[in-house]
Amino acid sequence: DVKVTQSSRYLVKRTGEKVFLECVQDMDHENMFWYRQDPGLGLRLIYFSYDVKMKEKGDIPEGYSVSREKKERFSLILESASTNQTSMYLCASSPGFGQYFGPGTRLTVT
Amino acid sequence: QQPVQSPQAVILREGEDAVINCSSSKALYSVHWYRQKHGEAPVFLMILLKGGEQKGHEKISASFNEKKQQSSLYLTASQLSYSGTYFCGTELNENRDDKIIFGKGTRLHILP
């Protein structure tokens, strides 16, 4: 079975803090994604990567950056957290047909 | 570009059938379907490719009408375990990156 893990299930940070969300997949997938999920808005793509050190902006990249130094690991960085970044963050990986999601990190910025 | 799903929500009794629709304003290469149970991550159900056939397993199947840029998910004789939010995701091009755009979801609640 594909396994996608995320570093934290719940996270509380203060406004202005730098936040790192880690995602690791164990199936050698080339493609990895970061989404945020908010009620009524569905899943919105923040960034994705189709290869090591490659990254592409999704639909809502503002306020976020990413890093992919190794194939299995894709990190999402909030340079200076703001309250409007309070959300559920989901990581996914894909072999090219279908995406496999991690359990999510519920981030609260106070 | 976000696909539109309908209905937004549906309540059924166990054993009844449901249809969830997904439509796009752009030509599609593929349509994905996912189910998310409350408090859990979305789970991949199936993908339908341009030129492909209707897909499904057991009592959940889907169709893809390329000309109408629509896909429908069919849940037959629904079970309590089918409850959750269903998302379609659309892919415009045959790219290696598998980037898809998700709809806002359809909440399905099955009553015993």
PDB file of C-alpha atoms in Angstrom:
ATOM      1  CA  ASP A   1       0.000   0.000   0.000  1.00  0.00           C
ATOM      2  CA  VAL A   2       1.055   3.544  -0.706  1.00  0.00           C
ATOM      3  CA  LYS A   3       1.942   5.412   2.427  1.00  0.00           C
ATOM      4  CA  VAL A   4       2.059   9.188   2.638  1.00  0.00           C
ATOM      5  CA  THR A   5       2.915  10.619   6.025  1.00  0.00           C
ATOM      6  CA  GLN A   6       2.810  14.162   7.314  1.00  0.00           C
ATOM      7  CA  SER A   7       4.888  15.421  10.196  1.00  0.00           C
ATOM      8  CA  SER A   8       2.030  16.633  12.410  1.00  0.00           C
ATOM      9  CA  ARG A   9      -1.723  16.081  12.647  1.00  0.00           C
ATOM     10  CA  TYR A  10      -2.300  19.285  14.596  1.00  0.00           C
ATOM     11  CA  LEU A  11      -0.174  22.399  14.808  1.00  0.00           C
ATOM     12  CA  VAL A  12      -0.693  25.742  16.536  1.00  0.00           C
ATOM     13  CA  LYS A  13       1.543  28.648  15.598  1.00  0.00           C
ATOM     14  CA  ARG A  14       1.619  32.363  16.251  1.00  0.00           C
ATOM     15  CA  THR A  15       1.299  35.076  13.628  1.00  0.00           C
ATOM     16  CA  GLY A  16       4.659  35.840  12.043  1.00  0.00           C
ATOM     17  CA  GLU A  17       6.262  32.482  12.843  1.00  0.00           C
ATOM     18  CA  LYS A  18       7.966  30.430  10.147  1.00  0.00           C
ATOM     19  CA  VAL A  19       6.193  27.112   9.746  1.00  0.00           C
ATOM     20  CA  PHE A  20       7.453  23.906   8.161  1.00  0.00           C
ATOM     21  CA  LEU A  21       5.114  21.127   7.095  1.00  0.00           C
ATOM     22  CA  GLU A  22       6.795  17.916   6.048  1.00  0.00           C
ATOM     23  CA  CYS A  23       5.482  15.195   3.774  1.00  0.00           C
ATOM     24  CA  VAL A  24       7.105  11.845   3.029  1.00  0.00           C
ATOM     25  CA  GLN A  25       5.992   9.121   0.603  1.00  0.00           C
ATOM     26  CA  ASP A  26       7.417   5.636   0.382  1.00  0.00           C
ATOM     27  CA  MET A  27       6.412   4.587  -3.147  1.00  0.00           C
ATOM     28  CA  ASP A  28       9.027   6.329  -5.279  1.00  0.00           C
ATOM     29  CA  HIS A  29       6.412   8.591  -6.857  1.00  0.00           C
ATOM     30  CA  GLU A  30       7.722  11.406  -8.991  1.00  0.00           C
ATOM     31  CA  ASN A  31       4.814  13.794  -8.431  1.00  0.00           C
ATOM     32  CA  MET A  32       3.975  15.410  -5.112  1.00  0.00           C
ATOM     33  CA  PHE A  33       1.413  18.056  -4.203  1.00  0.00           C
ATOM     34  CA  TRP A  34       0.390  20.401  -1.408  1.00  0.00           C
ATOM     35  CA  TYR A  35      -3.240  21.425  -0.998  1.00  0.00           C
ATOM     36  CA  ARG A  36      -5.211  23.371   1.506  1.00  0.00           C
ATOM     37  CA  GLN A  37      -8.770  22.431   2.281  1.00  0.00           C
ATOM     38  CA  ASP A  38     -11.294  24.913   3.607  1.00  0.00           C
ATOM     39  CA  PRO A  39     -15.046  24.382   4.143  1.00  0.00           C
ATOM     40  CA  GLY A  40     -17.034  25.059   1.005  1.00  0.00           C
ATOM     41  CA  LEU A  41     -13.945  25.623  -1.146  1.00  0.00           C
ATOM     42  CA  GLY A  42     -12.784  22.075  -1.733  1.00  0.00           C
ATOM     43  CA  LEU A  43      -9.123  21.259  -2.293  1.00  0.00           C
ATOM     44  CA  ARG A  44      -6.990  24.063  -3.632  1.00  0.00           C
ATOM     45  CA  LEU A  45      -3.523  23.414  -5.018  1.00  0.00           C
ATOM     46  CA  ILE A  46      -0.712  25.437  -3.466  1.00  0.00           C
ATOM     47  CA  TYR A  47       2.394  23.965  -5.113  1.00  0.00           C
ATOM     48  CA  PHE A  48       3.392  20.778  -6.823  1.00  0.00           C
ATOM     49  CA  SER A  49       6.596  19.074  -7.881  1.00  0.00           C
ATOM     50  CA  TYR A  50       7.157  16.541 -10.649  1.00  0.00           C
ATOM     51  CA  ASP A  51      10.813  15.866  -9.898  1.00  0.00           C
ATOM     52  CA  VAL A  52      13.505  16.495  -7.324  1.00  0.00           C
ATOM     53  CA  LYS A  53      14.326  20.200  -7.061  1.00  0.00           C
ATOM     54  CA  MET A  54      11.483  21.013  -9.464  1.00  0.00           C
ATOM     55  CA  LYS A  55       8.501  23.003  -8.280  1.00  0.00           C
ATOM     56  CA  GLU A  56       5.504  24.621  -9.903  1.00  0.00           C
ATOM     57  CA  LYS A  57       2.995  27.093  -8.517  1.00  0.00           C
ATOM     58  CA  GLY A  58      -0.535  25.931  -8.111  1.00  0.00           C
ATOM     59  CA  ASP A  59      -3.620  28.102  -7.811  1.00  0.00           C
ATOM     60  CA  ILE A  60      -2.855  29.775  -4.459  1.00  0.00           C
ATOM     61  CA  PRO A  61       0.942  29.966  -3.951  1.00  0.00           C
ATOM     62  CA  GLU A  62       1.025  33.383  -2.286  1.00  0.00           C
ATOM     63  CA  GLY A  63       2.510  33.243   1.190  1.00  0.00           C
ATOM     64  CA  TYR A  64       3.959  29.768   0.687  1.00  0.00           C
ATOM     65  CA  SER A  65       7.137  28.192  -0.606  1.00  0.00           C
ATOM     66  CA  VAL A  66       8.232  24.578  -1.044  1.00  0.00           C
ATOM     67  CA  SER A  67      11.335  22.460  -1.055  1.00  0.00           C
ATOM     68  CA  ARG A  68      12.032  19.091  -2.614  1.00  0.00           C
ATOM     69  CA  GLU A  69      15.604  18.001  -2.046  1.00  0.00           C
ATOM     70  CA  LYS A  70      14.860  14.273  -2.103  1.00  0.00           C
ATOM     71  CA  LYS A  71      12.347  12.360  -4.144  1.00  0.00           C
ATOM     72  CA  GLU A  72      10.415  11.068  -1.156  1.00  0.00           C
ATOM     73  CA  ARG A  73      10.142  14.349   0.752  1.00  0.00           C
ATOM     74  CA  PHE A  74       8.198  17.505  -0.102  1.00  0.00           C
ATOM     75  CA  SER A  75       8.099  20.368   2.372  1.00  0.00           C
ATOM     76  CA  LEU A  76       5.703  23.290   2.569  1.00  0.00           C
ATOM     77  CA  ILE A  77       6.974  26.482   4.193  1.00  0.00           C
ATOM     78  CA  LEU A  78       4.985  29.387   5.503  1.00  0.00           C
ATOM     79  CA  GLU A  79       7.564  32.148   5.697  1.00  0.00           C
ATOM     80  CA  SER A  80       5.516  34.330   8.040  1.00  0.00           C
ATOM     81  CA  ALA A  81       2.321  32.686   9.175  1.00  0.00           C
ATOM     82  CA  SER A  82      -0.878  34.705   9.114  1.00  0.00           C
ATOM     83  CA  THR A  83      -4.325  33.972  10.535  1.00  0.00           C
ATOM     84  CA  ASN A  84      -5.781  33.506   7.051  1.00  0.00           C
ATOM     85  CA  GLN A  85      -3.484  30.512   6.634  1.00  0.00           C
ATOM     86  CA  THR A  86      -5.385  28.624   9.315  1.00  0.00           C
ATOM     87  CA  SER A  87      -6.542  25.563   7.408  1.00  0.00           C
ATOM     88  CA  MET A  88      -6.209  21.841   6.798  1.00  0.00           C
ATOM     89  CA  TYR A  89      -3.119  21.088   4.726  1.00  0.00           C
ATOM     90  CA  LEU A  90      -3.012  17.916   2.684  1.00  0.00           C
ATOM     91  CA  CYS A  91      -0.039  16.416   0.928  1.00  0.00           C
ATOM     92  CA  ALA A  92      -0.399  13.928  -1.923  1.00  0.00           C
ATOM     93  CA  SER A  93       1.857  11.898  -4.158  1.00  0.00           C
ATOM     94  CA  SER A  94       1.136  10.366  -7.536  1.00  0.00           C
ATOM     95  CA  PRO A  95       2.677   7.836  -9.916  1.00  0.00           C
ATOM     96  CA  GLY A  96       0.842   9.590 -12.754  1.00  0.00           C
ATOM     97  CA  PHE A  97      -2.586   8.000 -12.380  1.00  0.00           C
ATOM     98  CA  GLY A  98      -4.430   9.043  -9.271  1.00  0.00           C
ATOM     99  CA  GLN A  99      -3.224  10.864  -6.184  1.00  0.00           C
ATOM    100  CA  TYR A 100      -2.608   9.360  -2.751  1.00  0.00           C
ATOM    101  CA  PHE A 101      -3.134  11.633   0.207  1.00  0.00           C
ATOM    102  CA  GLY A 102      -1.539  11.897   3.613  1.00  0.00           C
ATOM    103  CA  PRO A 103      -3.664  12.260   6.756  1.00  0.00           C
ATOM    104  CA  GLY A 104      -3.439  16.059   6.764  1.00  0.00           C
ATOM    105  CA  THR A 105      -2.165  18.709   9.159  1.00  0.00           C
ATOM    106  CA  ARG A 106      -4.671  21.006  10.799  1.00  0.00           C
ATOM    107  CA  LEU A 107      -2.812  24.266  11.257  1.00  0.00           C
ATOM    108  CA  THR A 108      -4.126  27.016  13.486  1.00  0.00           C
ATOM    109  CA  VAL A 109      -2.432  30.409  13.405  1.00  0.00           C
ATOM    110  CA  THR A 110      -3.287  32.646  16.341  1.00  0.00           C
TER     111      THR A 110
ATOM    112  CA  GLN B   1     -11.384  26.353 -14.509  1.00  0.00           C
ATOM    113  CA  GLN B   2     -12.689  24.659 -11.378  1.00  0.00           C
ATOM    114  CA  PRO B   3     -15.148  21.916 -12.340  1.00  0.00           C
ATOM    115  CA  VAL B   4     -18.692  22.286 -11.086  1.00  0.00           C
ATOM    116  CA  GLN B   5     -20.223  19.452  -9.108  1.00  0.00           C
ATOM    117  CA  SER B   6     -23.907  18.787  -8.605  1.00  0.00           C
ATOM    118  CA  PRO B   7     -25.720  18.317  -6.404  1.00  0.00           C
ATOM    119  CA  GLN B   8     -23.908  20.008  -3.531  1.00  0.00           C
ATOM    120  CA  ALA B   9     -25.399  17.577  -1.061  1.00  0.00           C
ATOM    121  CA  VAL B  10     -27.695  14.569  -1.081  1.00  0.00           C
ATOM    122  CA  ILE B  11     -29.328  12.442   1.586  1.00  0.00           C
ATOM    123  CA  LEU B  12     -30.360   8.893   0.776  1.00  0.00           C
ATOM    124  CA  ARG B  13     -31.620   5.836   2.537  1.00  0.00           C
ATOM    125  CA  GLU B  14     -29.523   2.706   2.453  1.00  0.00           C
ATOM    126  CA  GLY B  15     -30.143   0.799  -0.766  1.00  0.00           C
ATOM    127  CA  GLU B  16     -31.051   3.820  -2.874  1.00  0.00           C
ATOM    128  CA  ASP B  17     -29.063   4.967  -5.893  1.00  0.00           C
ATOM    129  CA  ALA B  18     -27.190   8.244  -6.340  1.00  0.00           C
ATOM    130  CA  VAL B  19     -25.657  10.120  -9.236  1.00  0.00           C
ATOM    131  CA  ILE B  20     -23.053  12.845  -8.802  1.00  0.00           C
ATOM    132  CA  ASN B  21     -22.159  15.038 -11.747  1.00  0.00           C
ATOM    133  CA  CYS B  22     -19.016  16.932 -12.624  1.00  0.00           C
ATOM    134  CA  SER B  23     -18.839  19.393 -15.498  1.00  0.00           C
ATOM    135  CA  SER B  24     -16.084  21.526 -16.938  1.00  0.00           C
ATOM    136  CA  SER B  25     -15.999  24.561 -19.201  1.00  0.00           C
ATOM    137  CA  LYS B  26     -12.826  23.245 -20.855  1.00  0.00           C
ATOM    138  CA  ALA B  27     -11.943  20.164 -22.828  1.00  0.00           C
ATOM    139  CA  LEU B  28     -10.698  17.433 -20.546  1.00  0.00           C
ATOM    140  CA  TYR B  29      -8.023  14.778 -20.768  1.00  0.00           C
ATOM    141  CA  SER B  30      -9.124  12.910 -17.673  1.00  0.00           C
ATOM    142  CA  VAL B  31     -11.479  12.963 -14.722  1.00  0.00           C
ATOM    143  CA  HIS B  32     -10.610  11.624 -11.275  1.00  0.00           C
ATOM    144  CA  TRP B  33     -13.032  10.703  -8.495  1.00  0.00           C
ATOM    145  CA  TYR B  34     -12.192  10.717  -4.787  1.00  0.00           C
ATOM    146  CA  ARG B  35     -14.141  10.077  -1.590  1.00  0.00           C
ATOM    147  CA  GLN B  36     -13.354  11.724   1.716  1.00  0.00           C
ATOM    148  CA  LYS B  37     -14.882  10.502   4.950  1.00  0.00           C
ATOM    149  CA  HIS B  38     -15.239  12.906   7.831  1.00  0.00           C
ATOM    150  CA  GLY B  39     -11.896  13.531   9.514  1.00  0.00           C
ATOM    151  CA  GLU B  40      -9.967  11.464   6.984  1.00  0.00           C
ATOM    152  CA  ALA B  41      -7.913  12.126   3.871  1.00  0.00           C
ATOM    153  CA  PRO B  42      -9.436  11.824   0.392  1.00  0.00           C
ATOM    154  CA  VAL B  43      -9.152   8.371  -1.145  1.00  0.00           C
ATOM    155  CA  PHE B  44      -8.697   7.791  -4.855  1.00  0.00           C
ATOM    156  CA  LEU B  45     -11.615   5.884  -6.408  1.00  0.00           C
ATOM    157  CA  MET B  46     -10.959   5.882 -10.129  1.00  0.00           C
ATOM    158  CA  ILE B  47      -9.703   7.781 -13.139  1.00  0.00           C
ATOM    159  CA  LEU B  48     -11.400   8.071 -16.516  1.00  0.00           C
ATOM    160  CA  LEU B  49      -9.284   8.945 -19.504  1.00  0.00           C
ATOM    161  CA  LYS B  50     -10.243  10.598 -22.751  1.00  0.00           C
ATOM    162  CA  GLY B  51     -11.264   7.875 -25.147  1.00  0.00           C
ATOM    163  CA  GLY B  52     -11.593   5.370 -22.351  1.00  0.00           C
ATOM    164  CA  GLU B  53     -14.539   3.255 -21.320  1.00  0.00           C
ATOM    165  CA  GLN B  54     -16.870   3.537 -18.403  1.00  0.00           C
ATOM    166  CA  LYS B  55     -15.150   2.322 -15.272  1.00  0.00           C
ATOM    167  CA  GLY B  56     -16.219   0.957 -11.984  1.00  0.00           C
ATOM    168  CA  HIS B  57     -15.983  -1.681  -9.377  1.00  0.00           C
ATOM    169  CA  GLU B  58     -18.738  -3.337  -7.411  1.00  0.00           C
ATOM    170  CA  LYS B  59     -21.523  -0.801  -7.056  1.00  0.00           C
ATOM    171  CA  ILE B  60     -19.591   2.370  -7.808  1.00  0.00           C
ATOM    172  CA  SER B  61     -19.040   3.278 -11.440  1.00  0.00           C
ATOM    173  CA  ALA B  62     -18.443   6.373 -13.521  1.00  0.00           C
ATOM    174  CA  SER B  63     -18.785   7.630 -17.063  1.00  0.00           C
ATOM    175  CA  PHE B  64     -16.986  10.338 -19.007  1.00  0.00           C
ATOM    176  CA  ASN B  65     -18.643  12.230 -21.845  1.00  0.00           C
ATOM    177  CA  GLU B  66     -15.792  14.005 -23.612  1.00  0.00           C
ATOM    178  CA  LYS B  67     -18.003  16.012 -25.944  1.00  0.00           C
ATOM    179  CA  LYS B  68     -20.041  17.423 -23.095  1.00  0.00           C
ATOM    180  CA  GLN B  69     -16.974  17.733 -20.854  1.00  0.00           C
ATOM    181  CA  GLN B  70     -18.870  15.943 -18.121  1.00  0.00           C
ATOM    182  CA  SER B  71     -18.446  12.971 -15.863  1.00  0.00           C
ATOM    183  CA  SER B  72     -20.944  11.225 -13.642  1.00  0.00           C
ATOM    184  CA  LEU B  73     -20.370   8.966 -10.648  1.00  0.00           C
ATOM    185  CA  TYR B  74     -22.996   6.294 -10.034  1.00  0.00           C
ATOM    186  CA  LEU B  75     -23.513   4.712  -6.631  1.00  0.00           C
ATOM    187  CA  THR B  76     -25.882   1.766  -6.838  1.00  0.00           C
ATOM    188  CA  ALA B  77     -27.724   0.292  -3.861  1.00  0.00           C
ATOM    189  CA  SER B  78     -25.856   2.629  -1.548  1.00  0.00           C
ATOM    190  CA  GLN B  79     -24.381   1.362   1.699  1.00  0.00           C
ATOM    191  CA  LEU B  80     -23.776   3.234   4.942  1.00  0.00           C
ATOM    192  CA  SER B  81     -20.052   3.122   4.165  1.00  0.00           C
ATOM    193  CA  TYR B  82     -20.620   5.273   1.073  1.00  0.00           C
ATOM    194  CA  SER B  83     -21.266   8.349   3.197  1.00  0.00           C
ATOM    195  CA  GLY B  84     -18.732  11.096   2.741  1.00  0.00           C
ATOM    196  CA  THR B  85     -17.801  13.920   0.423  1.00  0.00           C
ATOM    197  CA  TYR B  86     -17.091  13.062  -3.191  1.00  0.00           C
ATOM    198  CA  PHE B  87     -14.702  15.169  -5.212  1.00  0.00           C
ATOM    199  CA  CYS B  88     -14.087  15.135  -8.906  1.00  0.00           C
ATOM    200  CA  GLY B  89     -10.764  16.338 -10.235  1.00  0.00           C
ATOM    201  CA  THR B  90     -10.120  17.308 -13.830  1.00  0.00           C
ATOM    202  CA  GLU B  91      -6.964  17.177 -15.869  1.00  0.00           C
ATOM    203  CA  LEU B  92      -6.747  19.310 -19.004  1.00  0.00           C
ATOM    204  CA  ASN B  93      -3.624  17.911 -20.581  1.00  0.00           C
ATOM    205  CA  GLU B  94      -1.705  14.695 -20.839  1.00  0.00           C
ATOM    206  CA  ASN B  95       1.227  15.891 -18.759  1.00  0.00           C
ATOM    207  CA  ARG B  96       3.532  13.860 -16.607  1.00  0.00           C
ATOM    208  CA  ASP B  97       2.725  15.894 -13.537  1.00  0.00           C
ATOM    209  CA  ASP B  98      -0.840  14.599 -12.944  1.00  0.00           C
ATOM    210  CA  LYS B  99      -1.922  18.069 -11.811  1.00  0.00           C
ATOM    211  CA  ILE B 100      -5.675  18.164 -11.358  1.00  0.00           C
ATOM    212  CA  ILE B 101      -8.207  20.792 -10.358  1.00  0.00           C
ATOM    213  CA  PHE B 102     -10.759  19.677  -7.805  1.00  0.00           C
ATOM    214  CA  GLY B 103     -14.416  20.574  -7.599  1.00  0.00           C
ATOM    215  CA  LYS B 104     -15.918  21.778  -4.347  1.00  0.00           C
ATOM    216  CA  GLY B 105     -17.332  18.387  -3.509  1.00  0.00           C
ATOM    217  CA  THR B 106     -20.699  16.693  -3.067  1.00  0.00           C
ATOM    218  CA  ARG B 107     -21.694  15.633   0.443  1.00  0.00           C
ATOM    219  CA  LEU B 108     -23.456  12.284   0.512  1.00  0.00           C
ATOM    220  CA  HIS B 109     -25.207  11.085   3.642  1.00  0.00           C
ATOM    221  CA  ILE B 110     -26.693   7.611   3.797  1.00  0.00           C
ATOM    222  CA  LEU B 111     -29.374   6.936   6.379  1.00  0.00           C
ATOM    223  CA  PRO B 112     -30.041   3.423   7.724  1.00  0.00           C
TER     224      PRO B 112
END
